[in-house]
mmCIF file of C-alpha atoms and ligand atoms in Angstrom:
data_model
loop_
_atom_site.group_PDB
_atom_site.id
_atom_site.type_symbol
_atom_site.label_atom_id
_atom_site.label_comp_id
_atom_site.label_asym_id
_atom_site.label_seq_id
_atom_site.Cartn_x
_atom_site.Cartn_y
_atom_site.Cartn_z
ATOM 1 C CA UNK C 1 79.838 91.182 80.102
ATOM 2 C CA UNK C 2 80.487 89.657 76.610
ATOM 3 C CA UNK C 3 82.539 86.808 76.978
ATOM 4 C CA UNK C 4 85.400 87.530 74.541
ATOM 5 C CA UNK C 5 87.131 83.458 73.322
ATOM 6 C CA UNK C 6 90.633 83.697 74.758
ATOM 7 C CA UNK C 7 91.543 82.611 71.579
ATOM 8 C CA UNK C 8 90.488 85.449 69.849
ATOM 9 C CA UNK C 9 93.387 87.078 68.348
ATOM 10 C CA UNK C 10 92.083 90.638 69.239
ATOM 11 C CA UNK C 11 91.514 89.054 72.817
ATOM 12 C CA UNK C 12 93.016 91.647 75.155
ATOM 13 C CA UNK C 13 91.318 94.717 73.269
ATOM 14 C CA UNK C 14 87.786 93.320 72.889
ATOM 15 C CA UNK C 15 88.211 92.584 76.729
ATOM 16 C CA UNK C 16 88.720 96.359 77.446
ATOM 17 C CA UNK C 17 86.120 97.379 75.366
ATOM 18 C CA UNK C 18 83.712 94.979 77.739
ATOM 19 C CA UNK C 19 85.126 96.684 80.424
ATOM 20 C CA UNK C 20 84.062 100.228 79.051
ATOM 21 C CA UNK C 21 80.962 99.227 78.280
ATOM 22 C CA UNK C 22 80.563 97.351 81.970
ATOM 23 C CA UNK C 23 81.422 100.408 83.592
ATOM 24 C CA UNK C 24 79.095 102.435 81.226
ATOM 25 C CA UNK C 25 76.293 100.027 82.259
ATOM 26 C CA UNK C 26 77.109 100.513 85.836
ATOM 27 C CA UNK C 27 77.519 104.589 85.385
ATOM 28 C CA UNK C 28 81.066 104.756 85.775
ATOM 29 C CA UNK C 29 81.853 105.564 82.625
ATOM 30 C CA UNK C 30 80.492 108.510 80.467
ATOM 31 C CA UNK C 31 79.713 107.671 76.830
ATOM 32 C CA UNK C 32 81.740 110.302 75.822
ATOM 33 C CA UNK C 33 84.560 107.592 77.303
ATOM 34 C CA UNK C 34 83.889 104.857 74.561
ATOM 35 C CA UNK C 35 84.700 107.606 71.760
ATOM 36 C CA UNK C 36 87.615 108.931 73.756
ATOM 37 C CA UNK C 37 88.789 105.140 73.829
ATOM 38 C CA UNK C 38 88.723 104.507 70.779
ATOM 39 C CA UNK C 39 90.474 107.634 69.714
ATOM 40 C CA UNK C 40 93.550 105.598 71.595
ATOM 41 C CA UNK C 41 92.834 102.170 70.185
ATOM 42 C CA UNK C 42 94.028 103.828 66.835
ATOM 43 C CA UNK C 43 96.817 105.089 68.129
ATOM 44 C CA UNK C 44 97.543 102.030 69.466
ATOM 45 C CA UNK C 45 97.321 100.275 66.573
ATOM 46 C CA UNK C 46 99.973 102.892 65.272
ATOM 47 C CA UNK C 47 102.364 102.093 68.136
ATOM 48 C CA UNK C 48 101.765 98.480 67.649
ATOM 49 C CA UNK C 49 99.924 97.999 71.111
ATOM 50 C CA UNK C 50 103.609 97.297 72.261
ATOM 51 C CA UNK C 51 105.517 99.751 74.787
ATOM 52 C CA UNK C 52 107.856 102.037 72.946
ATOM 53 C CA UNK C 53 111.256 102.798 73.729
ATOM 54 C CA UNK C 54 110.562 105.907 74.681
ATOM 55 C CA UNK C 55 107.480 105.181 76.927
ATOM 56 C CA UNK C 56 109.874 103.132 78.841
ATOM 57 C CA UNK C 57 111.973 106.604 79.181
ATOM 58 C CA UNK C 58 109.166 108.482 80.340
ATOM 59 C CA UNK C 59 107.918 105.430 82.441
ATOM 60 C CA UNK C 60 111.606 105.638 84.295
ATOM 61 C CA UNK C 61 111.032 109.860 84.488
ATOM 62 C CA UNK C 62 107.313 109.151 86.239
ATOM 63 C CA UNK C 63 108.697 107.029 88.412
ATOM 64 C CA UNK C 64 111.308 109.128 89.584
ATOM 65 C CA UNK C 65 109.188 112.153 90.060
ATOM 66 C CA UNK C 66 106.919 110.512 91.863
ATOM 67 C CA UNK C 67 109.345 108.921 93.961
ATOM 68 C CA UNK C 68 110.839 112.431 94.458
ATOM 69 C CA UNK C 69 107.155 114.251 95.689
ATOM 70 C CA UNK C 70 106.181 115.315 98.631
ATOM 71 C CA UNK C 71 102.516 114.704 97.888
ATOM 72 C CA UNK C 72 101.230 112.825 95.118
ATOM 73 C CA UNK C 73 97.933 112.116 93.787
ATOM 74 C CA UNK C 74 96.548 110.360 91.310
ATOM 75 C CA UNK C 75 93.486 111.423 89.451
ATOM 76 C CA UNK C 76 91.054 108.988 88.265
ATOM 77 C CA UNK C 77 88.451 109.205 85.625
ATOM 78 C CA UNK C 78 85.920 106.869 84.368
ATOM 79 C CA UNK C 79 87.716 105.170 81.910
ATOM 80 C CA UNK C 80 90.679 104.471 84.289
ATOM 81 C CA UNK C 81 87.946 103.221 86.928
ATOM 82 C CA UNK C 82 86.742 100.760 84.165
ATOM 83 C CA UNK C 83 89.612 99.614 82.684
ATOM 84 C CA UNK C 84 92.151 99.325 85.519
ATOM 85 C CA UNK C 85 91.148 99.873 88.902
ATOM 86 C CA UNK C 86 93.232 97.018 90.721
ATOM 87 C CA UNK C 87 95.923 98.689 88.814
ATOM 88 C CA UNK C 88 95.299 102.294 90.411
ATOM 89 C CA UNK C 89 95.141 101.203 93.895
ATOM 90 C CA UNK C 90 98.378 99.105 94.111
ATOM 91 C CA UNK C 91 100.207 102.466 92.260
ATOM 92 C CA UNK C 92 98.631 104.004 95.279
ATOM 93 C CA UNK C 93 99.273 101.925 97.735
ATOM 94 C CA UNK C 94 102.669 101.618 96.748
ATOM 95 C CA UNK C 95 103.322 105.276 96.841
ATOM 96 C CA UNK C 96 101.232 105.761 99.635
ATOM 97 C CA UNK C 97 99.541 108.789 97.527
ATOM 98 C CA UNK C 98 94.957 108.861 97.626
ATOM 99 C CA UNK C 99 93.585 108.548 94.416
ATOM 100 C CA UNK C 100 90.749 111.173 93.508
ATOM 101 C CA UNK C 101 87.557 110.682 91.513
ATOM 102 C CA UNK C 102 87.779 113.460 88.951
ATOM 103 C CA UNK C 103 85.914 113.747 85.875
ATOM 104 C CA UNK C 104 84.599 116.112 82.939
ATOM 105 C CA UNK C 105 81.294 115.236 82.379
ATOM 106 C CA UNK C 106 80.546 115.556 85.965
ATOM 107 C CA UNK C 107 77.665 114.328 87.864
ATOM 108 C CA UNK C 108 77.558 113.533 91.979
ATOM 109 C CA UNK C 109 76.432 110.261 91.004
ATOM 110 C CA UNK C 110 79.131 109.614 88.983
ATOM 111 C CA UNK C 111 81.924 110.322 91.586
ATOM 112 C CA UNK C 112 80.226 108.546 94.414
ATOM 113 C CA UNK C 113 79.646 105.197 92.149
ATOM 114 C CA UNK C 114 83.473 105.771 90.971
ATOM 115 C CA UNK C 115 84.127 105.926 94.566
ATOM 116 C CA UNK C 116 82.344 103.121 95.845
ATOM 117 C CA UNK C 117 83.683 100.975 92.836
ATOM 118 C CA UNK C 118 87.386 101.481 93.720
ATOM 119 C CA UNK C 119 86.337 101.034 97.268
ATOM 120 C CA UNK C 120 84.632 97.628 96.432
ATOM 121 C CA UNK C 121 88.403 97.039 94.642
ATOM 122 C CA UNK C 122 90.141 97.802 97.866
ATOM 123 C CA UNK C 123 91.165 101.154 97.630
ATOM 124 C CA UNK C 124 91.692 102.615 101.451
ATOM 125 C CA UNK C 125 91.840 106.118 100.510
ATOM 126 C CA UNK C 126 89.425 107.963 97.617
ATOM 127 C CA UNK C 127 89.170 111.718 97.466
ATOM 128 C CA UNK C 128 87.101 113.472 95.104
ATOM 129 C CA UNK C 129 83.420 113.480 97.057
ATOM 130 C CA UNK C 130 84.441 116.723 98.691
ATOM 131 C CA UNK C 131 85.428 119.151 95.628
ATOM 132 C CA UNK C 132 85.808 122.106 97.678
ATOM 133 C CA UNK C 133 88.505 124.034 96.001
ATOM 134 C CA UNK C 134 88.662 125.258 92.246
ATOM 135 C CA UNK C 135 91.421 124.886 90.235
ATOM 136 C CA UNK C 136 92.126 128.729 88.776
ATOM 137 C CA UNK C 137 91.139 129.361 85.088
ATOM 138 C CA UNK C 138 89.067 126.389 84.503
ATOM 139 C CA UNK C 139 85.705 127.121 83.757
ATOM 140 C CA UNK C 140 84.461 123.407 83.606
ATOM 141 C CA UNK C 141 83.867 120.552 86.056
ATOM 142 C CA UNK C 142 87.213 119.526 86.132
ATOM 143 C CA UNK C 143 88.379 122.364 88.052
ATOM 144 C CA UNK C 144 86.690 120.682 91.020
ATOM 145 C CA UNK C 145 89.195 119.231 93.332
ATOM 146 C CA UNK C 146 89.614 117.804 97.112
ATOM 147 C CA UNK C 147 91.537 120.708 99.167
ATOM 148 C CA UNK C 148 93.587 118.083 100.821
ATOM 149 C CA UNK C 149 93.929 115.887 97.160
ATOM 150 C CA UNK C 150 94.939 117.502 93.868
ATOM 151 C CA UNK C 151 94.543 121.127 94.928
ATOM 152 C CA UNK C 152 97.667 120.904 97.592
ATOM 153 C CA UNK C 153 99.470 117.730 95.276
ATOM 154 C CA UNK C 154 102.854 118.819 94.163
ATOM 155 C CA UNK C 155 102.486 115.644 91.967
ATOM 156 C CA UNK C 156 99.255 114.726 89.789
ATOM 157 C CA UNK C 157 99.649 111.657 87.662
ATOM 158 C CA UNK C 158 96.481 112.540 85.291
ATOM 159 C CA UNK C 159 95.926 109.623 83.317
ATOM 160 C CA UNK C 160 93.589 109.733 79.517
ATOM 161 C CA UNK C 161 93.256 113.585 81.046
ATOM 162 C CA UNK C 162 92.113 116.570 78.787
ATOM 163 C CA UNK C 163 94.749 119.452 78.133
ATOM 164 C CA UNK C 164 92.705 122.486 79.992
ATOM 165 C CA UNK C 165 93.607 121.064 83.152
ATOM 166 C CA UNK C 166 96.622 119.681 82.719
ATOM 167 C CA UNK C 167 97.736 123.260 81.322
ATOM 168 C CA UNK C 168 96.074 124.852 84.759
ATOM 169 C CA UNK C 169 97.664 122.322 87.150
ATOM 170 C CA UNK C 170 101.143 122.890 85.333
ATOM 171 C CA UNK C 171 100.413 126.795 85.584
ATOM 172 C CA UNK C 172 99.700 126.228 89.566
ATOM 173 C CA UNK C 173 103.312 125.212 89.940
ATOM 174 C CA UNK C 174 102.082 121.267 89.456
ATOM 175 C CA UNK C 175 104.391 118.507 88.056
ATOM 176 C CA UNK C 176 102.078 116.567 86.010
ATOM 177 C CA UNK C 177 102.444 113.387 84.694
ATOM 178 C CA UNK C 178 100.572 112.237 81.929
ATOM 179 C CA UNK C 179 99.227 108.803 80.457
ATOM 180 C CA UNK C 180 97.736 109.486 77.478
ATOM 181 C CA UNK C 181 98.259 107.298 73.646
ATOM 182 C CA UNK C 182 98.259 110.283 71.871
ATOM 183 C CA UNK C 183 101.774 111.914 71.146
ATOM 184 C CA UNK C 184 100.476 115.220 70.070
ATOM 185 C CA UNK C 185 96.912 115.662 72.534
ATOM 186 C CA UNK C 186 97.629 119.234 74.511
ATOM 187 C CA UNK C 187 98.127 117.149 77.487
ATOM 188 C CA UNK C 188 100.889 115.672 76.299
ATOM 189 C CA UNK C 189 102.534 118.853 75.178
ATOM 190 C CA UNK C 190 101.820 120.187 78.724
ATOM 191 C CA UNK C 191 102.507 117.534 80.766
ATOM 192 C CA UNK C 192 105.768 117.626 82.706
ATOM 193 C CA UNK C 193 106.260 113.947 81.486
ATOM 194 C CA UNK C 194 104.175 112.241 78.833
ATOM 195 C CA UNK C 195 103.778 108.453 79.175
ATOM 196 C CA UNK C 196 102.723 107.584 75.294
ATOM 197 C CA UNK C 197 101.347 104.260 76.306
ATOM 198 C CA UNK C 198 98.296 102.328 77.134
ATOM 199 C CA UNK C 199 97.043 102.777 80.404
ATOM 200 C CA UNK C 200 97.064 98.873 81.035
ATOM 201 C CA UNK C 201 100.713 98.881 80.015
ATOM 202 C CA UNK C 202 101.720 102.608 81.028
ATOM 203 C CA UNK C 203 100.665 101.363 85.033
ATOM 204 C CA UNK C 204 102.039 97.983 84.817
ATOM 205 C CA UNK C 205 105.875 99.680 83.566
ATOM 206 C CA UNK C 206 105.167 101.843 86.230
ATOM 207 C CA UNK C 207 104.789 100.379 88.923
ATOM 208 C CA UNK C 208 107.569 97.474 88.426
ATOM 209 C CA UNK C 209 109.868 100.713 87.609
ATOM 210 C CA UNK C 210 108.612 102.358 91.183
ATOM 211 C CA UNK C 211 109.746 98.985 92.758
ATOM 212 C CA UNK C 212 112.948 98.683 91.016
ATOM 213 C CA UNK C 213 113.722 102.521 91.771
ATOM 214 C CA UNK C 214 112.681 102.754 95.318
ATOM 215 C CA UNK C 215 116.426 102.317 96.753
ATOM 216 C CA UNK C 216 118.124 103.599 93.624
ATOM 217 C CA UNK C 217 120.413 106.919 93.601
ATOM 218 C CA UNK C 218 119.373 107.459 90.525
ATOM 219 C CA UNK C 219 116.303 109.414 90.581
ATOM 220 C CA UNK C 220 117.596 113.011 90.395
ATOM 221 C CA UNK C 221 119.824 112.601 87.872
ATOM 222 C CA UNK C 222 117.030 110.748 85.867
ATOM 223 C CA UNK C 223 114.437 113.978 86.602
ATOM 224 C CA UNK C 224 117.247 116.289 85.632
ATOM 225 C CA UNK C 225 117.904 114.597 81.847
ATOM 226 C CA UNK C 226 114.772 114.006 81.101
ATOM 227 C CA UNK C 227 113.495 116.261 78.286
ATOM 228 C CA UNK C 228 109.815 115.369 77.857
ATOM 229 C CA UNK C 229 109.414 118.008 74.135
ATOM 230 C CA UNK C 230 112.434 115.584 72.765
ATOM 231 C CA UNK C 231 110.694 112.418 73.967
ATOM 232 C CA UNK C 232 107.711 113.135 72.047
ATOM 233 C CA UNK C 233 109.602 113.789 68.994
ATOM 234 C CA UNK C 234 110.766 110.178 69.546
ATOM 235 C CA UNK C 235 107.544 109.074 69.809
ATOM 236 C CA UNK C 236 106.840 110.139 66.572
ATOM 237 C CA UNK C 237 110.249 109.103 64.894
ATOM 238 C CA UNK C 238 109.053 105.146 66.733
ATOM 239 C CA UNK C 239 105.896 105.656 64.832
ATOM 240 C CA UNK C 240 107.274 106.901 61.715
ATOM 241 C CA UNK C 241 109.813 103.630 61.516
ATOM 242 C CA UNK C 242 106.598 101.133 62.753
ATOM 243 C CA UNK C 243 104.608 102.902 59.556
ATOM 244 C CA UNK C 244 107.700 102.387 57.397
ATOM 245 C CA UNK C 245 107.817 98.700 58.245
ATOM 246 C CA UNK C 246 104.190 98.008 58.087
ATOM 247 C CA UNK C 247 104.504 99.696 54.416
ATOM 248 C CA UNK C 248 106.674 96.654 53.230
ATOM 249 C CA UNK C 249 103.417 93.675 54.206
ATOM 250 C CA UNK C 250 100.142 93.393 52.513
ATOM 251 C CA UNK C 251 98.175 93.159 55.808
ATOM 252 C CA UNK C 252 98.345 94.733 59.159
HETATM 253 O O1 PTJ S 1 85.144 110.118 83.010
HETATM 254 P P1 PTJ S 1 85.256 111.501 82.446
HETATM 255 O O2 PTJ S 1 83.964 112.262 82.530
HETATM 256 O O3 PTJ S 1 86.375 112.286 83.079
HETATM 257 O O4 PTJ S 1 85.616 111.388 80.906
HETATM 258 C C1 PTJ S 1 86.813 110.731 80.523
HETATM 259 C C2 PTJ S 1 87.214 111.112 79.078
HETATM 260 C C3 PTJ S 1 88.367 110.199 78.677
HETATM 261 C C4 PTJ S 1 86.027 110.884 78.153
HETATM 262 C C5 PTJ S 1 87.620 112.590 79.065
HETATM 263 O O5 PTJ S 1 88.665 112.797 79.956
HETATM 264 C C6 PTJ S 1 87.981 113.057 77.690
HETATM 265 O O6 PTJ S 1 87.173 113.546 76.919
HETATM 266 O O7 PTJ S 1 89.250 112.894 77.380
HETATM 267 P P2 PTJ S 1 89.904 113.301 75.948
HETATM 268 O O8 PTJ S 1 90.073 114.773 75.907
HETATM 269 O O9 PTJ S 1 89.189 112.601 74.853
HETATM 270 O O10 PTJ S 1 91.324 112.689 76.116
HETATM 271 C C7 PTJ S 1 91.503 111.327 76.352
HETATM 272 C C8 PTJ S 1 92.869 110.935 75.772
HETATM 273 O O11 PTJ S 1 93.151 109.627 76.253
HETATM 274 C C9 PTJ S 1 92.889 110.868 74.240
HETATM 275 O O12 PTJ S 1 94.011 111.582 73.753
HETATM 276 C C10 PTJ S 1 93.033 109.373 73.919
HETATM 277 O O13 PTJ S 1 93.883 109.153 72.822
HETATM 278 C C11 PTJ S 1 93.674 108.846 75.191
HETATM 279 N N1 PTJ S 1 93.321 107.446 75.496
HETATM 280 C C12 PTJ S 1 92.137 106.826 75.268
HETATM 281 N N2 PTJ S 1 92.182 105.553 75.708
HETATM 282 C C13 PTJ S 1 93.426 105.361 76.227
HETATM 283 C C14 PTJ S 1 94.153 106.580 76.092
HETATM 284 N N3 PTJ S 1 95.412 106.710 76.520
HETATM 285 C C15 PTJ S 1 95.985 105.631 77.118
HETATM 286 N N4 PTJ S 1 95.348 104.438 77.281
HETATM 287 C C16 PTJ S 1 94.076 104.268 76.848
HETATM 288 N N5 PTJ S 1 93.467 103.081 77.012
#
C-alpha cells in the first residue's frame, strides 16, 4: 500500500483510495469499484466530506429501523469489504444481524476471498457462499442471495448498492436502508431510508446512534416521521447552500 504523509491535506481520501486499490490487488474489489468510488468522491466534495444535517436524520431513522427488525442483514460488497470492514462487523455484532457477501460483478472467487477477508477481520457470521434463492425480477448476479440471509431479512442495510435490487428487495415487502453519496442514484429514491453520506462516516453515525438508541422509547415515533422523499430534497437544499457559499471564495 502507498504510504499516504499524514500530513497530507487530502490524507483521509488518498488513504481510501489505497484501500480500493489493496482490495483490488487482493480480488476483493472489482475495477468497476474504483469508478463507482470515485463517482462518490465528487459528491463528496459537493457535501463537503462533512455529515449533513440531514444524514444525521436518516442516520437516527436507520437506526431505529434496524433496532425495530426482526431480522436484519447487512449486505456487503467489495468496496465496503475494502474500505471498512472492522466497521461492518461491529454494526453486526452490535445488532447481532450476519453480514452477506453480495456483489454485481459476480465471481465464486470473489465471494469466498470477501468472505475469508471479513473472517480474517473477525467477523463470526458471513453469508453469501450459499446463494441458493433468487431474488424475483432480477436478471443479474445480484439476485443471488443466502435463503437464511437477505432472502428471509425483513431489514437489508445495502450499502454503495445499485437501484435494480434495491427496487426488487423493496417490492418483496423489504425495508431497505441505503448508504449511498449520491442524493438522486435510484437507490436512493427506492430505499426506505437513504443515508447521503460516506460509508466511513454513514457507519461510524450509525453505530454510536444504535448505542445511544438501544434503551430509548423513541424509535417508533422516529420510524413513523420520517419521510425519506423530503429528506432527499434536503439533501439537495444542504448542497445547494454549500455551492452558494463556495461561490463567494476563489478556491475550493
Ligand atoms: O463489489 P461489486 O461487484 O458489488 O461492485 C460494487 C459497485 C460499487 C462497483 C457496484 O455496486 C456498482 O456499480 O455500484 P453503482 O451502481 O456504481 O453505485 C454505487 C453508488 O455508491 C454510487 O451512487 C456512488 O456515488 C456511491 N458511492 C461510491 N463510493 C461511496 C459511495 N457512497 C458512500 N460512500 C462511498 N465511499
Amino acid at each position: 500500500m502507498f504510504n499516504v504523509p499524514e500530513a497530507h491535506p487530502r490524507y483521509k481520501s488518498l488513504t481510501k483510495r489505497e484501500k480500493l486499490v489493496t482490495g483490488l490487488e487482493a480480488g476483493i474489489t472489482s475495477r468497476q469499484g474504483l469508478i463507482a468510488h470515485g463517482r462518490g468522491e465528487a459528491f463528496d466534495y459537493l457535501i463537503g466530506e462533512r455529515t449533513l444535517n440531514s444524514a444525521k436524520r436518516a442516520t437516527e431513522a436507520a437506526a431505529a429501523l434496524l433496532l425495530t427488525a426482526k431480522k436484519p442483514v447487512i449486505s456487503v460488497n467489495g468496496n465496503v469489504a475494502a474500505l471498512v470492514p472492522e466497521k461492518v462487523i461491529e454494526l453486526s455484532e452490535l445488532l447481532n444481524a450476519p453480514l452477506e457477501v453480495n456483489i454485481f460483478y459476480w465471481t465464486g472467487e470473489r465471494v469466498r476471498k470477501i468472505k475469508e477477508h471479513l473472517e480474517q477481520h473477525g467477523a463470526a457470521h458471513v453469508l453469501g457462499d450459499k446463494a441458493e434463492a433468487r431474488i424475483p425480477g432480477i436478471t443479474h448476479a445480484r439476485a443471488k442471495a443466502d435463503r437464511e440471509g437477505i432472502f428471509s431479512a425483513d431489514v437489508v442495510l445495502a450499502p454503495l448498492e445499485d437501484g435494480d435490487r434495491c427496487e426488487a428487495l423493496i417490492k418483496m415487502g423489504k425495508k431497505v436502508i441505503a448508504i449511498d453519496l449520491n442524493p438522486v442514484s435510484r437507490t436512493s429514491r427506492h430505499a426506505t431510508v437513504s443515508i447521503v453520506d460516506d460509508i466511513e462516516r454513514a457507519l461510524e453515525n450509525l453505530i454510536s446512534g444504535i448505542k445511544e438508541m438501544k434503551k430509548s422509547s423513541r424509535k417508533e415515533w422516529l420510524l413513523e416521521k420520517f419521510d425519506n422523499q423530503g429528506n432527499l430534497r434536503a439533501v439537495i437544499q444542504e448542497i445547494v447552500e454549500r455551492l452558494k457559499e463556495l461561490k463567494e471564495f476563489d478556491t475550493v
